[in-house]
């Protein structure tokens, strides 16, 4: 009889191999159509991540992996070959999914439509295919950022106007970090979870569940080369951390890497407005809103400095926002310097 069969210790896995698609279904506690869709969508994102990770791991060894294409994108930034490769990977992976009607990316002026998917695929994928692309040529970490939104309306004129809503409308968000290991972090509104790619299995396996962003951390992450380009309030904050013990500056040039550190260890990442770019550099729909969704889901905060980031309603697809994101106490500290300067300005402007 095998009724009371017990696996021997040699056969038992040393951890529960929880895959991403199973995790999505378990969190939603459903096998209904919406849960199946989200599970399949996350699976496709994972596939894109594996393909990009494989390409990055051979960068320099195979042709056309490093360097610039010679083109600029819609924001006037120089496009790298890796940006184009990763952008196309997401498109081809989602063409086959049947679920996604449009993809909007930092690298494309207008969304890419997959008409054959549109009758059934009422989802849009928003993504930054390679975040931190200046790191590609020097073999440092980069990432991909994504968000999934449900399409509302038919978008027959292809204006994608329904995407111009606040970040609370995101159904799911996350990122893939291509570092010493490839890590996928995501949320579907039920906490934040991290998966690590096991190359021998070709699967992302759950490695951290319900991540809680510490209320305070020692890391502050900002490009201090812009010091004289900032508002005085941001200079006030950096002077504060310089003069108080217990802060460490950490800035890698890739938002995903810097955010990942803060997610696990606490602290704050800032990309404030500068004289040249009053709204900062980072894009709301592809970068700051997805990470804001994760930060809040993990118990942290994300702000423009004066407003909750998830409340910002864009007026255009490629809109930028200033961002202050991370531990609740550290975000509040930055905001307090901003408020203090605003009060001063109001007092000066008020008639005496
Ligand atoms: P990218 O998506 O074009 O690479 O730009 C976003 C990146 C972020 O990853 C990073 O935090 C920031 O730009 C770095 O910009 P800077 O060099 O101005 O500090
Ligand atoms: Mg990019």
PDB file of C-alpha atoms in Angstrom, residues 8-238:
ATOM      1  CA  UNK A   8      12.566  10.372   1.781  1.00  0.00           C
ATOM      2  CA  UNK A   9      14.674  13.285   2.988  1.00  0.00           C
ATOM      3  CA  UNK A  10      16.881  13.000  -0.131  1.00  0.00           C
ATOM      4  CA  UNK A  11      13.855  13.543  -2.331  1.00  0.00           C
ATOM      5  CA  UNK A  12      12.429  16.480  -0.365  1.00  0.00           C
ATOM      6  CA  UNK A  13      13.177  19.912  -1.814  1.00  0.00           C
ATOM      7  CA  UNK A  14      14.952  22.261   0.579  1.00  0.00           C
ATOM      8  CA  UNK A  15      12.367  24.948  -0.220  1.00  0.00           C
ATOM      9  CA  UNK A  16       8.920  25.150  -1.704  1.00  0.00           C
ATOM     10  CA  UNK A  17       9.449  25.840  -5.415  1.00  0.00           C
ATOM     11  CA  UNK A  18       6.727  28.435  -5.657  1.00  0.00           C
ATOM     12  CA  UNK A  19       6.559  29.704  -9.233  1.00  0.00           C
ATOM     13  CA  UNK A  20       5.267  33.096 -10.241  1.00  0.00           C
ATOM     14  CA  UNK A  21       2.111  31.949 -12.024  1.00  0.00           C
ATOM     15  CA  UNK A  22       1.088  29.732  -9.102  1.00  0.00           C
ATOM     16  CA  UNK A  23       1.789  32.579  -6.686  1.00  0.00           C
ATOM     17  CA  UNK A  24      -0.537  34.959  -8.559  1.00  0.00           C
ATOM     18  CA  UNK A  25      -3.384  32.430  -8.461  1.00  0.00           C
ATOM     19  CA  UNK A  26      -2.834  31.708  -4.763  1.00  0.00           C
ATOM     20  CA  UNK A  27      -2.884  35.386  -3.869  1.00  0.00           C
ATOM     21  CA  UNK A  28      -6.124  35.967  -5.727  1.00  0.00           C
ATOM     22  CA  UNK A  29      -7.546  32.722  -4.304  1.00  0.00           C
ATOM     23  CA  UNK A  30      -9.272  32.178  -7.585  1.00  0.00           C
ATOM     24  CA  UNK A  31      -9.012  30.272 -10.819  1.00  0.00           C
ATOM     25  CA  UNK A  32     -11.503  32.672 -12.447  1.00  0.00           C
ATOM     26  CA  UNK A  33     -10.822  34.436 -15.772  1.00  0.00           C
ATOM     27  CA  UNK A  34      -9.293  37.608 -14.227  1.00  0.00           C
ATOM     28  CA  UNK A  35      -6.925  35.571 -12.068  1.00  0.00           C
ATOM     29  CA  UNK A  36      -5.976  33.378 -15.046  1.00  0.00           C
ATOM     30  CA  UNK A  37      -5.305  36.525 -17.112  1.00  0.00           C
ATOM     31  CA  UNK A  38      -3.062  38.089 -14.466  1.00  0.00           C
ATOM     32  CA  UNK A  39      -1.222  34.842 -13.963  1.00  0.00           C
ATOM     33  CA  UNK A  40      -0.639  34.511 -17.725  1.00  0.00           C
ATOM     34  CA  UNK A  41       0.432  38.163 -17.997  1.00  0.00           C
ATOM     35  CA  UNK A  42       2.984  37.752 -15.211  1.00  0.00           C
ATOM     36  CA  UNK A  43       4.248  34.620 -16.921  1.00  0.00           C
ATOM     37  CA  UNK A  44       4.846  36.553 -20.133  1.00  0.00           C
ATOM     38  CA  UNK A  45       6.673  39.314 -18.249  1.00  0.00           C
ATOM     39  CA  UNK A  46       8.836  36.623 -16.663  1.00  0.00           C
ATOM     40  CA  UNK A  47       9.594  35.217 -20.126  1.00  0.00           C
ATOM     41  CA  UNK A  48      10.630  38.675 -21.362  1.00  0.00           C
ATOM     42  CA  UNK A  49      12.868  38.979 -18.289  1.00  0.00           C
ATOM     43  CA  UNK A  50      14.552  35.640 -19.000  1.00  0.00           C
ATOM     44  CA  UNK A  51      15.193  36.561 -22.641  1.00  0.00           C
ATOM     45  CA  UNK A  52      16.668  39.957 -21.691  1.00  0.00           C
ATOM     46  CA  UNK A  53      18.769  38.431 -18.883  1.00  0.00           C
ATOM     47  CA  UNK A  54      20.180  35.872 -21.347  1.00  0.00           C
ATOM     48  CA  UNK A  55      21.041  38.601 -23.867  1.00  0.00           C
ATOM     49  CA  UNK A  56      22.677  40.772 -21.176  1.00  0.00           C
ATOM     50  CA  UNK A  57      24.758  37.843 -19.967  1.00  0.00           C
ATOM     51  CA  UNK A  58      26.338  37.599 -23.448  1.00  0.00           C
ATOM     52  CA  UNK A  59      26.734  41.346 -23.988  1.00  0.00           C
ATOM     53  CA  UNK A  60      30.019  42.025 -25.732  1.00  0.00           C
ATOM     54  CA  UNK A  61      30.360  38.405 -26.845  1.00  0.00           C
ATOM     55  CA  UNK A  62      27.771  38.575 -29.569  1.00  0.00           C
ATOM     56  CA  UNK A  63      27.322  41.314 -32.137  1.00  0.00           C
ATOM     57  CA  UNK A  64      25.055  44.316 -31.652  1.00  0.00           C
ATOM     58  CA  UNK A  65      24.656  44.115 -27.898  1.00  0.00           C
ATOM     59  CA  UNK A  66      26.625  47.150 -26.669  1.00  0.00           C
ATOM     60  CA  UNK A  67      26.717  50.800 -27.649  1.00  0.00           C
ATOM     61  CA  UNK A  68      24.320  53.279 -29.196  1.00  0.00           C
ATOM     62  CA  UNK A  69      22.058  52.924 -32.211  1.00  0.00           C
ATOM     63  CA  UNK A  70      22.699  56.510 -33.319  1.00  0.00           C
ATOM     64  CA  UNK A  71      19.010  57.375 -32.820  1.00  0.00           C
ATOM     65  CA  UNK A  72      17.312  59.436 -30.104  1.00  0.00           C
ATOM     66  CA  UNK A  73      13.990  58.568 -28.465  1.00  0.00           C
ATOM     67  CA  UNK A  74      10.907  60.744 -27.979  1.00  0.00           C
ATOM     68  CA  UNK A  75      12.579  62.457 -24.997  1.00  0.00           C
ATOM     69  CA  UNK A  76      15.684  63.256 -27.053  1.00  0.00           C
ATOM     70  CA  UNK A  77      17.812  60.675 -25.231  1.00  0.00           C
ATOM     71  CA  UNK A  78      20.368  58.573 -27.103  1.00  0.00           C
ATOM     72  CA  UNK A  79      19.037  55.076 -27.689  1.00  0.00           C
ATOM     73  CA  UNK A  80      21.198  52.050 -26.952  1.00  0.00           C
ATOM     74  CA  UNK A  81      21.088  48.770 -28.854  1.00  0.00           C
ATOM     75  CA  UNK A  82      20.041  47.046 -25.645  1.00  0.00           C
ATOM     76  CA  UNK A  83      17.061  49.455 -25.276  1.00  0.00           C
ATOM     77  CA  UNK A  84      15.833  48.436 -28.737  1.00  0.00           C
ATOM     78  CA  UNK A  85      16.418  44.736 -28.137  1.00  0.00           C
ATOM     79  CA  UNK A  86      14.544  44.751 -24.811  1.00  0.00           C
ATOM     80  CA  UNK A  87      11.720  46.875 -26.206  1.00  0.00           C
ATOM     81  CA  UNK A  88      11.219  44.371 -29.045  1.00  0.00           C
ATOM     82  CA  UNK A  89      11.379  41.395 -26.681  1.00  0.00           C
ATOM     83  CA  UNK A  90       8.357  42.678 -24.735  1.00  0.00           C
ATOM     84  CA  UNK A  91       6.456  43.251 -27.986  1.00  0.00           C
ATOM     85  CA  UNK A  92       7.109  39.798 -29.389  1.00  0.00           C
ATOM     86  CA  UNK A  93       6.361  38.070 -26.093  1.00  0.00           C
ATOM     87  CA  UNK A  94       3.029  39.891 -25.750  1.00  0.00           C
ATOM     88  CA  UNK A  95       2.069  39.429 -29.404  1.00  0.00           C
ATOM     89  CA  UNK A  96       1.744  35.740 -28.623  1.00  0.00           C
ATOM     90  CA  UNK A  97      -0.121  36.268 -25.342  1.00  0.00           C
ATOM     91  CA  UNK A  98      -3.495  37.179 -26.831  1.00  0.00           C
ATOM     92  CA  UNK A  99      -4.107  39.274 -23.716  1.00  0.00           C
ATOM     93  CA  UNK A 100      -2.497  42.616 -24.420  1.00  0.00           C
ATOM     94  CA  UNK A 101      -3.943  44.990 -26.980  1.00  0.00           C
ATOM     95  CA  UNK A 102      -1.425  47.813 -26.514  1.00  0.00           C
ATOM     96  CA  UNK A 103       2.098  48.246 -25.213  1.00  0.00           C
ATOM     97  CA  UNK A 104       3.332  51.692 -24.232  1.00  0.00           C
ATOM     98  CA  UNK A 105       7.024  52.139 -23.599  1.00  0.00           C
ATOM     99  CA  UNK A 106       9.480  54.859 -22.863  1.00  0.00           C
ATOM    100  CA  UNK A 107      11.197  53.957 -26.132  1.00  0.00           C
ATOM    101  CA  UNK A 108       8.155  54.425 -28.412  1.00  0.00           C
ATOM    102  CA  UNK A 109       6.490  57.747 -29.133  1.00  0.00           C
ATOM    103  CA  UNK A 110       3.048  56.145 -29.432  1.00  0.00           C
ATOM    104  CA  UNK A 111       1.712  52.837 -28.069  1.00  0.00           C
ATOM    105  CA  UNK A 112       2.241  49.713 -30.143  1.00  0.00           C
ATOM    106  CA  UNK A 113      -1.110  48.090 -31.019  1.00  0.00           C
ATOM    107  CA  UNK A 114      -1.658  44.379 -31.568  1.00  0.00           C
ATOM    108  CA  UNK A 115      -5.050  44.512 -33.344  1.00  0.00           C
ATOM    109  CA  UNK A 116      -5.519  40.747 -33.414  1.00  0.00           C
ATOM    110  CA  UNK A 117      -5.417  40.733 -29.600  1.00  0.00           C
ATOM    111  CA  UNK A 118      -7.747  43.687 -29.065  1.00  0.00           C
ATOM    112  CA  UNK A 119     -11.120  41.899 -29.134  1.00  0.00           C
ATOM    113  CA  UNK A 120     -10.131  39.769 -26.133  1.00  0.00           C
ATOM    114  CA  UNK A 121      -6.997  41.377 -24.763  1.00  0.00           C
ATOM    115  CA  UNK A 122      -8.246  44.321 -22.777  1.00  0.00           C
ATOM    116  CA  UNK A 123      -4.955  44.975 -21.013  1.00  0.00           C
ATOM    117  CA  UNK A 124      -2.158  47.453 -21.661  1.00  0.00           C
ATOM    118  CA  UNK A 125       1.433  46.882 -20.684  1.00  0.00           C
ATOM    119  CA  UNK A 126       3.431  49.995 -19.785  1.00  0.00           C
ATOM    120  CA  UNK A 127       7.155  49.475 -19.476  1.00  0.00           C
ATOM    121  CA  UNK A 128      10.656  50.813 -19.418  1.00  0.00           C
ATOM    122  CA  UNK A 129      12.526  48.016 -21.230  1.00  0.00           C
ATOM    123  CA  UNK A 130      15.996  48.925 -19.924  1.00  0.00           C
ATOM    124  CA  UNK A 131      16.112  51.255 -16.968  1.00  0.00           C
ATOM    125  CA  UNK A 132      19.565  52.631 -16.209  1.00  0.00           C
ATOM    126  CA  UNK A 133      20.816  51.962 -19.724  1.00  0.00           C
ATOM    127  CA  UNK A 134      24.001  54.010 -19.112  1.00  0.00           C
ATOM    128  CA  UNK A 135      25.112  50.991 -17.027  1.00  0.00           C
ATOM    129  CA  UNK A 136      24.837  48.487 -19.886  1.00  0.00           C
ATOM    130  CA  UNK A 137      28.218  49.139 -21.482  1.00  0.00           C
ATOM    131  CA  UNK A 138      30.089  48.863 -18.169  1.00  0.00           C
ATOM    132  CA  UNK A 139      28.511  45.608 -16.972  1.00  0.00           C
ATOM    133  CA  UNK A 140      26.604  47.108 -14.045  1.00  0.00           C
ATOM    134  CA  UNK A 141      23.058  46.361 -13.021  1.00  0.00           C
ATOM    135  CA  UNK A 142      20.083  47.499 -15.061  1.00  0.00           C
ATOM    136  CA  UNK A 143      16.379  46.717 -14.848  1.00  0.00           C
ATOM    137  CA  UNK A 144      13.029  46.582 -16.610  1.00  0.00           C
ATOM    138  CA  UNK A 145      10.001  48.276 -15.042  1.00  0.00           C
ATOM    139  CA  UNK A 146       6.406  47.334 -15.861  1.00  0.00           C
ATOM    140  CA  UNK A 147       2.784  48.086 -15.039  1.00  0.00           C
ATOM    141  CA  UNK A 148      -0.420  46.446 -16.230  1.00  0.00           C
ATOM    142  CA  UNK A 149      -3.585  48.483 -16.698  1.00  0.00           C
ATOM    143  CA  UNK A 150      -7.025  47.435 -17.854  1.00  0.00           C
ATOM    144  CA  UNK A 151      -8.146  49.138 -21.057  1.00  0.00           C
ATOM    145  CA  UNK A 152     -11.278  51.223 -20.638  1.00  0.00           C
ATOM    146  CA  UNK A 153     -13.171  52.131 -23.802  1.00  0.00           C
ATOM    147  CA  UNK A 154     -12.333  51.091 -27.340  1.00  0.00           C
ATOM    148  CA  UNK A 155      -9.558  53.611 -28.080  1.00  0.00           C
ATOM    149  CA  UNK A 156     -10.721  53.610 -31.703  1.00  0.00           C
ATOM    150  CA  UNK A 157      -8.851  56.846 -32.454  1.00  0.00           C
ATOM    151  CA  UNK A 158      -5.691  55.329 -30.940  1.00  0.00           C
ATOM    152  CA  UNK A 159      -5.176  58.339 -28.678  1.00  0.00           C
ATOM    153  CA  UNK A 160      -4.657  56.056 -25.637  1.00  0.00           C
ATOM    154  CA  UNK A 161      -6.428  58.763 -23.606  1.00  0.00           C
ATOM    155  CA  UNK A 162      -7.654  56.157 -21.108  1.00  0.00           C
ATOM    156  CA  UNK A 163      -4.047  55.696 -19.971  1.00  0.00           C
ATOM    157  CA  UNK A 164      -3.929  59.263 -18.670  1.00  0.00           C
ATOM    158  CA  UNK A 165      -5.218  58.389 -15.215  1.00  0.00           C
ATOM    159  CA  UNK A 166      -3.658  58.148 -11.777  1.00  0.00           C
ATOM    160  CA  UNK A 167      -1.409  55.279 -10.722  1.00  0.00           C
ATOM    161  CA  UNK A 168      -4.051  53.805  -8.435  1.00  0.00           C
ATOM    162  CA  UNK A 169      -5.520  52.357 -11.650  1.00  0.00           C
ATOM    163  CA  UNK A 170      -2.556  50.002 -12.060  1.00  0.00           C
ATOM    164  CA  UNK A 171      -3.643  46.365 -11.704  1.00  0.00           C
ATOM    165  CA  UNK A 172      -0.087  45.156 -11.236  1.00  0.00           C
ATOM    166  CA  UNK A 173       3.380  46.638 -11.219  1.00  0.00           C
ATOM    167  CA  UNK A 174       6.932  45.525 -10.707  1.00  0.00           C
ATOM    168  CA  UNK A 175      10.433  45.307 -12.029  1.00  0.00           C
ATOM    169  CA  UNK A 176      13.114  42.858 -13.079  1.00  0.00           C
ATOM    170  CA  UNK A 177      16.596  43.556 -11.761  1.00  0.00           C
ATOM    171  CA  UNK A 178      19.450  42.144 -13.845  1.00  0.00           C
ATOM    172  CA  UNK A 179      22.239  41.877 -11.283  1.00  0.00           C
ATOM    173  CA  UNK A 180      24.422  39.006 -10.079  1.00  0.00           C
ATOM    174  CA  UNK A 181      21.112  37.136 -10.084  1.00  0.00           C
ATOM    175  CA  UNK A 182      17.981  38.083 -11.988  1.00  0.00           C
ATOM    176  CA  UNK A 183      15.217  39.101  -9.609  1.00  0.00           C
ATOM    177  CA  UNK A 184      11.575  39.822 -10.368  1.00  0.00           C
ATOM    178  CA  UNK A 185       9.636  41.910  -7.830  1.00  0.00           C
ATOM    179  CA  UNK A 186       5.903  42.400  -8.299  1.00  0.00           C
ATOM    180  CA  UNK A 187       2.628  43.332  -6.711  1.00  0.00           C
ATOM    181  CA  UNK A 188      -0.956  42.774  -7.794  1.00  0.00           C
ATOM    182  CA  UNK A 189      -2.224  44.790  -4.839  1.00  0.00           C
ATOM    183  CA  UNK A 190      -1.646  41.996  -2.301  1.00  0.00           C
ATOM    184  CA  UNK A 191       1.772  42.916  -0.957  1.00  0.00           C
ATOM    185  CA  UNK A 192       5.172  42.866  -2.639  1.00  0.00           C
ATOM    186  CA  UNK A 193       6.984  39.648  -3.465  1.00  0.00           C
ATOM    187  CA  UNK A 194      10.376  38.838  -4.890  1.00  0.00           C
ATOM    188  CA  UNK A 195      11.370  35.925  -7.128  1.00  0.00           C
ATOM    189  CA  UNK A 196      14.863  34.867  -8.154  1.00  0.00           C
ATOM    190  CA  UNK A 197      15.609  33.250 -11.508  1.00  0.00           C
ATOM    191  CA  UNK A 198      17.004  29.759 -11.009  1.00  0.00           C
ATOM    192  CA  UNK A 199      18.958  29.321 -14.267  1.00  0.00           C
ATOM    193  CA  UNK A 200      19.064  25.546 -13.902  1.00  0.00           C
ATOM    194  CA  UNK A 201      15.250  25.382 -13.827  1.00  0.00           C
ATOM    195  CA  UNK A 202      14.621  28.401 -16.059  1.00  0.00           C
ATOM    196  CA  UNK A 203      12.005  29.501 -13.514  1.00  0.00           C
ATOM    197  CA  UNK A 204      11.545  32.449 -11.183  1.00  0.00           C
ATOM    198  CA  UNK A 205      11.219  30.980  -7.680  1.00  0.00           C
ATOM    199  CA  UNK A 206       9.744  32.828  -4.702  1.00  0.00           C
ATOM    200  CA  UNK A 207      12.520  34.101  -2.422  1.00  0.00           C
ATOM    201  CA  UNK A 208      10.861  36.860  -0.346  1.00  0.00           C
ATOM    202  CA  UNK A 209       7.158  37.226   0.376  1.00  0.00           C
ATOM    203  CA  UNK A 210       5.270  40.237   1.770  1.00  0.00           C
ATOM    204  CA  UNK A 211       8.339  42.465   1.815  1.00  0.00           C
ATOM    205  CA  UNK A 212       8.050  45.322   4.297  1.00  0.00           C
ATOM    206  CA  UNK A 213       9.940  48.495   3.533  1.00  0.00           C
ATOM    207  CA  UNK A 214      11.601  49.615   6.807  1.00  0.00           C
ATOM    208  CA  UNK A 215      10.062  52.789   8.282  1.00  0.00           C
ATOM    209  CA  UNK A 216      13.508  54.412   8.185  1.00  0.00           C
ATOM    210  CA  UNK A 217      16.833  53.544   6.602  1.00  0.00           C
ATOM    211  CA  UNK A 218      20.313  54.952   6.296  1.00  0.00           C
ATOM    212  CA  UNK A 219      20.477  55.046   2.478  1.00  0.00           C
ATOM    213  CA  UNK A 220      19.881  58.219   0.543  1.00  0.00           C
ATOM    214  CA  UNK A 221      20.048  57.937  -3.186  1.00  0.00           C
ATOM    215  CA  UNK A 222      20.243  61.040  -5.370  1.00  0.00           C
ATOM    216  CA  UNK A 223      22.504  62.418  -8.090  1.00  0.00           C
ATOM    217  CA  UNK A 224      24.382  65.059  -6.079  1.00  0.00           C
ATOM    218  CA  UNK A 225      26.021  66.252  -9.296  1.00  0.00           C
ATOM    219  CA  UNK A 226      22.763  68.176  -9.741  1.00  0.00           C
ATOM    220  CA  UNK A 227      23.146  69.983  -6.370  1.00  0.00           C
ATOM    221  CA  UNK A 228      23.210  73.504  -7.838  1.00  0.00           C
ATOM    222  CA  UNK A 229      20.397  72.621 -10.248  1.00  0.00           C
ATOM    223  CA  UNK A 230      17.917  71.829  -7.441  1.00  0.00           C
ATOM    224  CA  UNK A 231      15.494  73.895  -5.441  1.00  0.00           C
ATOM    225  CA  UNK A 232      16.913  75.116  -2.118  1.00  0.00           C
ATOM    226  CA  UNK A 233      14.689  72.664  -0.173  1.00  0.00           C
ATOM    227  CA  UNK A 234      16.468  69.649  -1.716  1.00  0.00           C
ATOM    228  CA  UNK A 235      19.810  71.224  -0.884  1.00  0.00           C
ATOM    229  CA  UNK A 236      18.478  71.645   2.710  1.00  0.00           C
ATOM    230  CA  UNK A 237      17.761  67.903   2.857  1.00  0.00           C
ATOM    231  CA  UNK A 238      21.203  66.932   1.579  1.00  0.00           C
TER     232      UNK A 238
END
